[in-house]
Coordinates of C-alpha atoms in Angstrom, one line a residue:
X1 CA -21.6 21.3 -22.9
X2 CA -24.8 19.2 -22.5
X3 CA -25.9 18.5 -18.6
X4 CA -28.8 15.5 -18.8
X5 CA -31.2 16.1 -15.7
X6 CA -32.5 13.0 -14.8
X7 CA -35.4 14.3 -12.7
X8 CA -37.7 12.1 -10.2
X9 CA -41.4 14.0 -9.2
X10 CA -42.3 11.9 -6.9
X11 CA -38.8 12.1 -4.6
X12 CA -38.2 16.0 -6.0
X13 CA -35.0 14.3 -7.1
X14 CA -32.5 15.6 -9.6
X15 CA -29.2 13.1 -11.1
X16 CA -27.1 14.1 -13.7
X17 CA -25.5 12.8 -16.6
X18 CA -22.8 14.1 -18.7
X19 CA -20.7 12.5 -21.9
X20 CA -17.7 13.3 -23.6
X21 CA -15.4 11.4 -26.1
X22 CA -17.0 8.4 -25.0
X23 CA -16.7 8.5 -21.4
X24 CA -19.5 9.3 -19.2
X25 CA -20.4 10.1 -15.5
X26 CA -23.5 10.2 -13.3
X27 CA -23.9 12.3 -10.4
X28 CA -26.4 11.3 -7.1
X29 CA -27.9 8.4 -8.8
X30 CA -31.2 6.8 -7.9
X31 CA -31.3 3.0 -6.4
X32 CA -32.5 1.7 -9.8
X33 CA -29.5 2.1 -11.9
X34 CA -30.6 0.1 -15.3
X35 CA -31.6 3.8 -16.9
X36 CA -27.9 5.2 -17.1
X37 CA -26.4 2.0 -18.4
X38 CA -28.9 2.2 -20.6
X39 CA -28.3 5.8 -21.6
X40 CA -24.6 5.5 -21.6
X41 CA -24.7 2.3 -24.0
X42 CA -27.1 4.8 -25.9
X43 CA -23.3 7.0 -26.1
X44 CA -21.9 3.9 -26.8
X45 CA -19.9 5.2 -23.7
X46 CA -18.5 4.2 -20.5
X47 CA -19.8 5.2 -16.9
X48 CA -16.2 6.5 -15.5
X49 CA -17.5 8.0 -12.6
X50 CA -20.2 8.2 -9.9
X51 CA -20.1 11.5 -8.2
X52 CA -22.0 11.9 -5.0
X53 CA -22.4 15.4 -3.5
X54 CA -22.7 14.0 -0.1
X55 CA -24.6 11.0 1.7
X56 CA -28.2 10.9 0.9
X57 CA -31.0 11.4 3.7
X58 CA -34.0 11.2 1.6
X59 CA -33.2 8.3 -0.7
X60 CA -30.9 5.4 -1.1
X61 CA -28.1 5.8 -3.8
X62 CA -27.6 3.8 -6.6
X63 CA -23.8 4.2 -6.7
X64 CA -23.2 0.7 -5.3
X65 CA -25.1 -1.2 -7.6
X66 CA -24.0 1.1 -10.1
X67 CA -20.1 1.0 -9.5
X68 CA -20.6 -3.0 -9.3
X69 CA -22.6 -3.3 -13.1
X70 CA -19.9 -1.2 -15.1
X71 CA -16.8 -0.5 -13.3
X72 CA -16.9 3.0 -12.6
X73 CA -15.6 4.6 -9.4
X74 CA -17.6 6.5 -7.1
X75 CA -16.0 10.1 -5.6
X76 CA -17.3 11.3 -2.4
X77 CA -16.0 15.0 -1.1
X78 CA -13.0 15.6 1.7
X79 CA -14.5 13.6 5.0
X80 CA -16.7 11.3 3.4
X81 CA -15.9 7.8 5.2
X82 CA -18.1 5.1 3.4
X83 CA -17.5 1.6 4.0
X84 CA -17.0 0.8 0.5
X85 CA -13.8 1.1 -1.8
X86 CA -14.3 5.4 -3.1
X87 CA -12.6 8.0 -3.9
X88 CA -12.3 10.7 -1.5
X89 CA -11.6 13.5 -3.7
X90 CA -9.3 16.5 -1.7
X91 CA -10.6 20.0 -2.3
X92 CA -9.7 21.4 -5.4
X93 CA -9.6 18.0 -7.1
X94 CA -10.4 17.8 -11.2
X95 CA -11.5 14.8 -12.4
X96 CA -11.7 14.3 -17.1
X97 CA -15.1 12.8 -18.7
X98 CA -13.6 13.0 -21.9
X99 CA -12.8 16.6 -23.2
X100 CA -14.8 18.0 -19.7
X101 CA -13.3 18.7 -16.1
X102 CA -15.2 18.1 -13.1
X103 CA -13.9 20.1 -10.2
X104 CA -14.4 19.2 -6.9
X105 CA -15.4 21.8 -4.2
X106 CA -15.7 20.9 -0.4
X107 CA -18.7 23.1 0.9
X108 CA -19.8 21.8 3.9
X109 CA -23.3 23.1 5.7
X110 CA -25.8 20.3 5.0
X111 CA -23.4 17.4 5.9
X112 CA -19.8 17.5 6.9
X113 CA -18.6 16.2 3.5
X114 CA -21.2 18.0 1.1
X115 CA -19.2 18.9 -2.3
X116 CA -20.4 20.6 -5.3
X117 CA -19.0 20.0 -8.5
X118 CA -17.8 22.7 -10.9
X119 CA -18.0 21.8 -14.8
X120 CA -15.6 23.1 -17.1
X121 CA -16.7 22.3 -20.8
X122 CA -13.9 21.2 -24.2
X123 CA -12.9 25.3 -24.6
X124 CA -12.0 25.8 -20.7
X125 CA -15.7 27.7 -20.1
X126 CA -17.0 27.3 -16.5
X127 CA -20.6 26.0 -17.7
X128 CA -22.2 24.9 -14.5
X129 CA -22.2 23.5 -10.9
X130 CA -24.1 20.5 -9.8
X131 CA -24.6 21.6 -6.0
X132 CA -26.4 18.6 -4.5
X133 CA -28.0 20.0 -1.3
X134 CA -25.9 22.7 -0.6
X135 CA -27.6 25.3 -3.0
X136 CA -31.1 24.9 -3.8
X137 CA -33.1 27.2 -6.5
X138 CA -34.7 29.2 -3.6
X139 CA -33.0 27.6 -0.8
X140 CA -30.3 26.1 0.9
X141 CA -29.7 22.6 2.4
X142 CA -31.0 22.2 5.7
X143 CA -28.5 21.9 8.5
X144 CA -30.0 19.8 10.8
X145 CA -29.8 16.5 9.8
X146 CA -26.0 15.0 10.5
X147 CA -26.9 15.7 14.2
X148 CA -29.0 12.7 14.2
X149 CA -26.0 11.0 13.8
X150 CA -23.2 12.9 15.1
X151 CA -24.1 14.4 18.8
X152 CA -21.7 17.3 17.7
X153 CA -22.7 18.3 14.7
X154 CA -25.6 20.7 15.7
X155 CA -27.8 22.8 13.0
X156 CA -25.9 25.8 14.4
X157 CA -22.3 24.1 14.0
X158 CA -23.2 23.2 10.7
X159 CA -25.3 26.4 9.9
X160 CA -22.3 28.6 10.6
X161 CA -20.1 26.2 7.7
X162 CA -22.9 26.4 5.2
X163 CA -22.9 30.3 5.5
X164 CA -18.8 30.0 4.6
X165 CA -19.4 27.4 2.4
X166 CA -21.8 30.0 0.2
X167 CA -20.0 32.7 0.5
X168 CA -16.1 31.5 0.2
X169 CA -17.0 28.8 -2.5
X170 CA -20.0 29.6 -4.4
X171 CA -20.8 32.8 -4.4
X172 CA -17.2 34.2 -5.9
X173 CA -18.1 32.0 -9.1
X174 CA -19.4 33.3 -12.3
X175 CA -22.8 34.6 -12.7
X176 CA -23.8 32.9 -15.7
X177 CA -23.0 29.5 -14.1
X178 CA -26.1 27.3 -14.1
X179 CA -26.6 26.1 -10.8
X180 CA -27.3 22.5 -11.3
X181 CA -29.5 20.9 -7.6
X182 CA -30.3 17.6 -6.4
X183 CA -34.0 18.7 -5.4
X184 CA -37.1 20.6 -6.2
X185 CA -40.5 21.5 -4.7
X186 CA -41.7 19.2 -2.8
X187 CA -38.4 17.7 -0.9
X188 CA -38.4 18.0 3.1
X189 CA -34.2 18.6 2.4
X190 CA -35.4 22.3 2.5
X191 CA -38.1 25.0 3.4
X192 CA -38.6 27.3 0.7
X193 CA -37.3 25.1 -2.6
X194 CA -38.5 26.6 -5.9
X195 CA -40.9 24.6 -8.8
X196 CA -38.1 25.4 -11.1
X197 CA -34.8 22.6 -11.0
X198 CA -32.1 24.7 -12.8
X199 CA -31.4 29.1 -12.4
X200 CA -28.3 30.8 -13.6
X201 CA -26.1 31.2 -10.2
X202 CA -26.1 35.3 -11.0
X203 CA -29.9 35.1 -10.7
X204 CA -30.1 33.1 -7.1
X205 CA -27.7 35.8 -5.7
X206 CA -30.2 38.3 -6.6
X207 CA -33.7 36.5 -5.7
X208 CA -32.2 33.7 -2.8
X209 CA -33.0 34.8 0.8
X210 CA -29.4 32.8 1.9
X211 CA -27.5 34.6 -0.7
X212 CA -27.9 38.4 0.1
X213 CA -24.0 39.4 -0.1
X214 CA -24.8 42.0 3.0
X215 CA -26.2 39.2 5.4
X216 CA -24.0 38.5 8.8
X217 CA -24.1 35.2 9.8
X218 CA -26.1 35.7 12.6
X219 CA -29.1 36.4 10.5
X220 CA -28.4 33.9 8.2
X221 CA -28.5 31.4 10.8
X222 CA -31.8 32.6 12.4
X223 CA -33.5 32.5 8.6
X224 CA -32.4 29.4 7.5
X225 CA -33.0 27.7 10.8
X226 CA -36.5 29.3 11.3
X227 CA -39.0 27.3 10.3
X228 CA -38.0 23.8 10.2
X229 CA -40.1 21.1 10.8
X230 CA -38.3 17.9 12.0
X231 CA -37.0 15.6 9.8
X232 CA -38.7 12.4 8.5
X233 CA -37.8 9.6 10.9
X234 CA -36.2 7.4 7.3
X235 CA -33.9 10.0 6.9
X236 CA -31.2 8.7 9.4
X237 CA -32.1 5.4 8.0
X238 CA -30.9 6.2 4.6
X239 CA -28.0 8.5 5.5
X240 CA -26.7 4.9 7.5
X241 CA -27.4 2.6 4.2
X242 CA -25.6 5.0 1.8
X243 CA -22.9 4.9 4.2
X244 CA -22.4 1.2 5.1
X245 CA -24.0 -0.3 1.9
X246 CA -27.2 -2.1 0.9
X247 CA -28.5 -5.2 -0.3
X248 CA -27.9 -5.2 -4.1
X249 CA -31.8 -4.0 -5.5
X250 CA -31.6 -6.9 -7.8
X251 CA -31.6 -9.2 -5.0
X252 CA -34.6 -6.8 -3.0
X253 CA -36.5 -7.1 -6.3
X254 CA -36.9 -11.0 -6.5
X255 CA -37.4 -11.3 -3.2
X256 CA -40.5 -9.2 -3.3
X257 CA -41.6 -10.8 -6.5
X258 CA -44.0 -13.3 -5.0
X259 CA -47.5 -13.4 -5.8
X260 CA -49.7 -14.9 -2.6
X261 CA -52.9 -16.2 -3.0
X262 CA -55.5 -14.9 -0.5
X263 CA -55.1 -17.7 2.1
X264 CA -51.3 -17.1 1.7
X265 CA -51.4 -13.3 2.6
X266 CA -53.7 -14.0 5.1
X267 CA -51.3 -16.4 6.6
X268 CA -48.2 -14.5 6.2
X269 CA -49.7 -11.4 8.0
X270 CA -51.3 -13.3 10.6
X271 CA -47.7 -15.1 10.9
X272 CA -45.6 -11.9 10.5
X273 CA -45.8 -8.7 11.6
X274 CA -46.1 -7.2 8.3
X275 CA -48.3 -4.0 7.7
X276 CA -50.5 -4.4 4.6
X277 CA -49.8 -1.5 2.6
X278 CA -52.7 -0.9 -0.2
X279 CA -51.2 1.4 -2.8
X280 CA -54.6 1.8 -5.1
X281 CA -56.4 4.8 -5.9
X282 CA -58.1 6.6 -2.4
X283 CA -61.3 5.8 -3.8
X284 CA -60.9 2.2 -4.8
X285 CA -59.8 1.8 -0.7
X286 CA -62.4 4.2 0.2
X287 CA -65.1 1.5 -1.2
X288 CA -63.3 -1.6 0.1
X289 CA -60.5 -2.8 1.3
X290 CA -58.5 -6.0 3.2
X291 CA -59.2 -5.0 7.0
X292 CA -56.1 -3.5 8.8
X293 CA -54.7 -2.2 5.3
X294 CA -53.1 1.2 5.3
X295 CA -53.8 3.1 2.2
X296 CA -50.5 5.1 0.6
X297 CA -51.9 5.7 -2.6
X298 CA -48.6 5.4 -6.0
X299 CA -50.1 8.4 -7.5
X300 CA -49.1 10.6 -5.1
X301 CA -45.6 11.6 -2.8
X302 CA -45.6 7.9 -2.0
X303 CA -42.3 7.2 -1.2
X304 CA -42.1 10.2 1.1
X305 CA -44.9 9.4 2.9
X306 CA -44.0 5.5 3.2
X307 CA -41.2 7.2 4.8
X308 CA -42.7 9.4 7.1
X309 CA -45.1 7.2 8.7
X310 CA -44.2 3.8 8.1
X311 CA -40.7 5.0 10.3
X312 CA -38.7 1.7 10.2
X313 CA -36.8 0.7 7.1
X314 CA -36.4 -2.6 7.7
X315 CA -40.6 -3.2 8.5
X316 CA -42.0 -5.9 6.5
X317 CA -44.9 -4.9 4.1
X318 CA -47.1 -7.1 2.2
X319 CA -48.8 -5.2 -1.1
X320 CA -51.7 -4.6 -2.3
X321 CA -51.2 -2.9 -5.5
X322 CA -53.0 -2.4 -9.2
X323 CA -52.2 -5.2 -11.2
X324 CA -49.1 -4.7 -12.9
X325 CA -47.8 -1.9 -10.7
X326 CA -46.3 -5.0 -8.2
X327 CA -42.5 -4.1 -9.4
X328 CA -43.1 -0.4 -9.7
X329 CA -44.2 -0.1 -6.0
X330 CA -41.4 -2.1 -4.7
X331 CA -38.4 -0.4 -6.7
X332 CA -40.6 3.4 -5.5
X333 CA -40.3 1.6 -1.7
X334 CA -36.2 0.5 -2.4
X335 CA -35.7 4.1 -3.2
X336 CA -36.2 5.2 0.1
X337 CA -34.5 2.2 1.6
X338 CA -37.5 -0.3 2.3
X339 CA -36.5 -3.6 1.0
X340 CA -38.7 -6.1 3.3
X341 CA -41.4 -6.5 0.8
X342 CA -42.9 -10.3 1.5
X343 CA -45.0 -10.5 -1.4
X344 CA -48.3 -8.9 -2.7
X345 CA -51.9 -10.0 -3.0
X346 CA -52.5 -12.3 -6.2
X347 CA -55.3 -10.6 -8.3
X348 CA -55.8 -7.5 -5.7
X349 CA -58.9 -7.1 -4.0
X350 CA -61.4 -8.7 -6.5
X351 CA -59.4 -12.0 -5.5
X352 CA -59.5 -11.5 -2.0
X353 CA -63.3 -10.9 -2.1
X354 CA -63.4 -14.4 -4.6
X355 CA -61.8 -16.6 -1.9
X356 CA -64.7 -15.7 1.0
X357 CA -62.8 -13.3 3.0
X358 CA -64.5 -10.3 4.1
X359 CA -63.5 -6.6 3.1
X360 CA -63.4 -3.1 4.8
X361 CA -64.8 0.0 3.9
X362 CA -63.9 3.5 5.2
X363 CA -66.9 5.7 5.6
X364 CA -66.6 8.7 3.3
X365 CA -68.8 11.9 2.4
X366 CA -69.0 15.0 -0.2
X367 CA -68.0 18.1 0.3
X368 CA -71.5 19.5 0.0
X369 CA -72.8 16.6 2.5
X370 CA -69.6 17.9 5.1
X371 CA -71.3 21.6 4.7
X372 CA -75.0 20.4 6.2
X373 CA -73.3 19.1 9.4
X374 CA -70.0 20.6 10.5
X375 CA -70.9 23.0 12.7
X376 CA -72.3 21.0 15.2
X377 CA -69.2 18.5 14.6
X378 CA -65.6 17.5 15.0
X379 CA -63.4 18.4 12.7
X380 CA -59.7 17.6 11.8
X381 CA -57.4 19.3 9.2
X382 CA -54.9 16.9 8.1
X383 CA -52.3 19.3 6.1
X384 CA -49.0 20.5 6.9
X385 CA -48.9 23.4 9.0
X386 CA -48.3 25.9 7.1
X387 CA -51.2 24.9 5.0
X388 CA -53.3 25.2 8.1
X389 CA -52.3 28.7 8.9
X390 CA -53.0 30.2 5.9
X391 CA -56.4 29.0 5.5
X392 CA -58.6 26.7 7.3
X393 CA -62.5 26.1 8.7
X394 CA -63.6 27.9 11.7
X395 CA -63.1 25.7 14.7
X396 CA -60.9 23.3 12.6
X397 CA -57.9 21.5 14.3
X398 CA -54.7 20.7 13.0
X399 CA -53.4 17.2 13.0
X400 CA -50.7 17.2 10.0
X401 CA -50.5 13.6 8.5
X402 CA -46.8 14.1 8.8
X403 CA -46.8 14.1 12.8
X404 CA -50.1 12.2 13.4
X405 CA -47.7 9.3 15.1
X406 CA -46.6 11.6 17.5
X407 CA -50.4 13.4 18.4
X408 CA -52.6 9.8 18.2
X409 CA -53.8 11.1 22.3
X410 CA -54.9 14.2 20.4
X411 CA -57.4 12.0 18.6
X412 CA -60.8 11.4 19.4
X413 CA -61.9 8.5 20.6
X414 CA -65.1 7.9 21.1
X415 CA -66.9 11.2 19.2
X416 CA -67.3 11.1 15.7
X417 CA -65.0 13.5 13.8
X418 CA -64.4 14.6 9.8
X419 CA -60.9 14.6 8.7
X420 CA -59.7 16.7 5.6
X421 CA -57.2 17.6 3.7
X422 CA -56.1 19.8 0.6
X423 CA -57.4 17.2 -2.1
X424 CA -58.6 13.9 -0.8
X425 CA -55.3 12.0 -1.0
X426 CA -53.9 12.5 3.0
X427 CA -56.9 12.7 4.6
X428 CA -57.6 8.7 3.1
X429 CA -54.1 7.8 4.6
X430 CA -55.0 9.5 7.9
X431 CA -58.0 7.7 8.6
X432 CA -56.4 4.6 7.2
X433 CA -53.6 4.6 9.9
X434 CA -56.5 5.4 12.3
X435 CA -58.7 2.6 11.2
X436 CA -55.6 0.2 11.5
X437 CA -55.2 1.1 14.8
X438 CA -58.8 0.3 15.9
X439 CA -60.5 3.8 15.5
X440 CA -63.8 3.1 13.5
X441 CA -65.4 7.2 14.6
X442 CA -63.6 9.1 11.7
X443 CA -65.6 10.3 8.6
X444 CA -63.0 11.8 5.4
X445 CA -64.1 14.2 3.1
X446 CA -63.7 13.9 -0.3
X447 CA -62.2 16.4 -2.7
X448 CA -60.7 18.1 0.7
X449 CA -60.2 21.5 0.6
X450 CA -60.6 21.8 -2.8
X451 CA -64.1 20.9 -2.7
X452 CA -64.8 22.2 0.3
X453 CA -64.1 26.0 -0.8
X454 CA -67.0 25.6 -3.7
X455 CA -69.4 24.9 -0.8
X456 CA -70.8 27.4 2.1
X457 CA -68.8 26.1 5.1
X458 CA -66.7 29.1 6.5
X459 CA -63.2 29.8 6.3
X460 CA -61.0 32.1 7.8
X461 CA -59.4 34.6 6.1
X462 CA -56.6 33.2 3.6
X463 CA -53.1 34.6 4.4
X464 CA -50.8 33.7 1.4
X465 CA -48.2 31.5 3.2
X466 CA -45.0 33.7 1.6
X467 CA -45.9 36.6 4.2
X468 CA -45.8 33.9 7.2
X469 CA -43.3 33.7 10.0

C-alpha cells in the first residue's frame, strides 16, 4: 500500500494521499488545493474523499475548495458539526478507495471530534494510521485548545479523553503499523514533536513519554500539560473558518493580485489601516525599508509568525515582497487564514525610493562589534523560552518574539538596548514591530547567537534543553 506524504516545512504540516483502482482520497489538505487535482489526474483517478482528522487550529483546510473543484465528499469524525454539507462518519465506520479500506476511529483528546484513520491495504493487512493530532512522533496533541471555544472543554477534561483515546484505541493496534501525523518539528500543536514525520506505532510505544503502558492518568495529565506555552492568538481564528467556511482561495488570490504604484500604496495605507508587511531578506530591511513596515521575512516560519503577532485574521496587509514572490506570500498568508491582502508595492523598494519617497533603516551591528560594548549595555534575548534557559549572556533578559505583544511595558524606552536572537531572523522582526510602534533606541545583532558564541561575550553555562522542567 503506497501512503503519499505531502509535507509543508514551513507550517510542519503533513497531508496524505492514497490511490487505488482509480479512486483517490486526501487527508487534512492545505488551502491551496490545485497540487492533489493535479496528482490525482496524474492517477488518472478521482478524489472520492476528503478526510479530516479534526478541525484545524494552525491552518485553514483546503477541503472546501477541494470538495467544490472535483466532487468528493469530505468526512469529519463522530461530533464534528461543520456548517457545510459532510459526512460525519460514526465510530467504527470503513470507508473503500478502490481495493483499500479507511477505518474510522473516534479518539478524542486534542478536540472533541479528533479521529484517526486506520488503513487496511488490497490483502486485508493493517498498513498504517493517519492520526492527525492525536499522536505525534514524540508527542501527543495538545489539549488545550477547544477551550478557547467551548468554556467546558478544559485541557484537563480533554486531557483525561486523550489518555483513553491512546490507550483504548491506539495503543491495542499492531506494532508494525506506521503511524502516519499531521505535524513535525516545529508546530506549536505540541511540546516535544520529533524531526522525523513517520515511526512504526511499536516504536512510539517504546520511546513516547505519553505512551508508557504503566502510566496512570494522573501523571499523564501532569506531563503532557506541563510545559505549555499558550497558544497562538490565529489558532481560534482558524479552528472558526474551518468550521463555518471560507472565502473560496481563488477569489482571496485575485483580490490580492494588484500591483500599486508608490503613490498608490502610500495612499492606501494612509487611507486604510493596513500594516505593511515587508517579506524580504532581514538584511535587505535591515538596509532600508518603507517607514512603519514590519519585517516577516518568506524564508523563514512565516506563516507562523504572521500568525503570532499579526493576531487578527481578517487585518488588512499591504506587501512588500521580492519580485515574483507577490502570489507565493499571499497563498503562505491564506494558509493561515489571512485573506485581506490589498495589494503589494509595484517594483519593491527600488521603486519606492524612484518615486521621491524616503526609506527607513534599522540600525544593525556584528557580533564582534556587540562584544566591545555589552557589558556596560542593555540587552534583550528575543528566543523562545526554553532557548533562553538553556543558554544565554550574563545579565541578558528574555523577551520571546512570540509574547513581545503582551511584555511591550517591559521594553525600554528611552535607553538604548541590543536585541538578539538564535540566528538573526527574530531579532529583525522584533525590532521591526518595535520601530513600527515608535521605538527608534533598539540596536539588533546580526548572526544572533550563532555569531555571538564565536566571539568573547560570556555565557552561562549551556543546559541541553531535554533535561529541563
Amino acid at each position: 500500500m503506497k501512503v503519499e506524504q505531502i509535507y509543508t516545512g514551513c507550517i510542519a504540516h503533513a497531508a496524505y494521499y492514497i490511490e487505488s483502482n482509480g479512486e483517490a482520497a486526501v487527508f487534512d489538505p492545505l488551502r491551496e488545493v490545485q497540487p492533489y487535482i493535479d496528482r490525482a489526474e496524474k492517477d488518472n483517478a478521482k478524489i472520492k474523499y476528503i478526510f479530516e482528522t479534526h478541525f484545524h487550529a494552525d491552518f485553514v483546510s483546503g477541503h472546501l475548495d477541494l470538495a467544490k473543484k472535483t466532487g468528493a465528499q469530505i468526512v469529519y469524525g463522530p461530533t464534528a458539526k461543520p456548517n457545510f454539507e459532510a459526512i460525519i462518519a460514526e465510530d467504527g465506520q470503513e470507508f473503500k478507495i478502490g481495493n483499500y479500506t479507511i477505518k474510522a476511529i473516534h479518539t478524542p483528546g486534542h478536540t472533541l471530534e479528533s479521529t484517526c484513520y486506520l488503513l487496511t491495504d488490497e490483502n486485508g493487512k493493517q498498513h498504517g494510521i493517519i492520526t492527525g493530532d492525536t499522536l505525534f512522533i514524540g508527542d501527543v496533541g495538545r489539549p488545550d485548545l477547544a477551550q478557547k471555544l467551548v468554556e467546558d472543554l478544559t485541557q484537563e477534561v480533554l486531557a483525561e479523553k486523550l489518555f483513553h483515546s491512546l490507550r483504548d484505541k491506539i495503543m491495542p493496534l499492531a506494532d508494525d503499523l506506521i503511524v502516519y501525523p499531521n505535524h513535525g518539528a516545529g508546530s506549536a500543536c505540541g511540546k516535544n514533536m520529533s524531526k522525523e514525520t513517520t515511526d512504526t506505532l511499536g516504536n512510539q510505544k517504546k520511546t513516547n513519554y505519553a505512551l508508557r503502558a504503566d502510566m496512570t492518568v494522573e501523571e499523564f495529565k501532569k506531563e503532557l500539560l506541563e510545559g505549555l506555552t499558550p497558544p497562538p492568538a490565529y489558532f481560534p481564528q482558524n479552528v472558526l473558518m474551518n468550521i463555518q467556511g471560507y472565502e473560496s482561495l481563488d477569489n482571496v488570490m485575485q483580490k490580492a493580485n494588484k500591483p500599486l504604484s508608490p503613490a498608490e500604496f502610500e495612499a492606501v495605507a494612509n487611507q486604510t489601516d493596513a500594516i505593511v508587511l515587508d517579506v524580504r531578506n532581514e538584511s535587505e530591511f535591515v538596509k532600508e525599508h518603507v517607514p512603519g513596515a514590519i519585517f516577516i521575512g518568506l524564508h523563514g516560519q512565516f506563516a507562523p509568525w504572521v500568525g503570532a503577532l499579526i493576531k487578527d485574521v481578517k487585518q488588512p496587509i499591504l506587501l512588500i515582497a521580492p519580485e515574483g514572490k507577490e502570489e507565493e506570500t499571499v497563498t503562505r498568508l491564506s494558509r493561515v487564514g489571512f485573506d485581506h491582502t490589498l495589494g503589494y508595492l509595484n517594483g519593491g523598494v527600488e521603486a519606492w525610493k524612484k518615486a521621491g519617497f524616503e526609506t527607513d533603516s534599522l540600525q544593525s551591528v556584528s557580533p564582534e562589534e556587540f562584544a566591545k560594548h555589552y557589558k556596560d549595555a542593555i540587552v534583550i534575548d528575543a528566543r523562545r523560552p526554553g532557548e533562553f534557559t538553556a543558554e544565554h549572556i550574563i545579565n541578558a533578559k528574555s523577551i520571546p518574539l512570540d509574547y513581545l505583544n503582551e511584555h511591550l511595558a517591559e521594553v525600554p524606552k528611552d535607553e538604548p538596548f541590543y536585541v538578539h536572537c538564535a540566528g538573526g531572523y527574530r531579532s529583525v522582526i522584533w525590532a521591526s514591530i518595535m520601530k513600527a510602534r515608535g521605538y527608534h533606541n533598539m540596536i539588533n545583532v546580526e548572526k544572533g547567537m550563532g555569531g555571538i558564541r564565536d566571539t568573547n561575550v560570556e555565557l552561562t553555562q549551556y543546559v541541553c534543553p531535554t533535561t529541563l522542567k
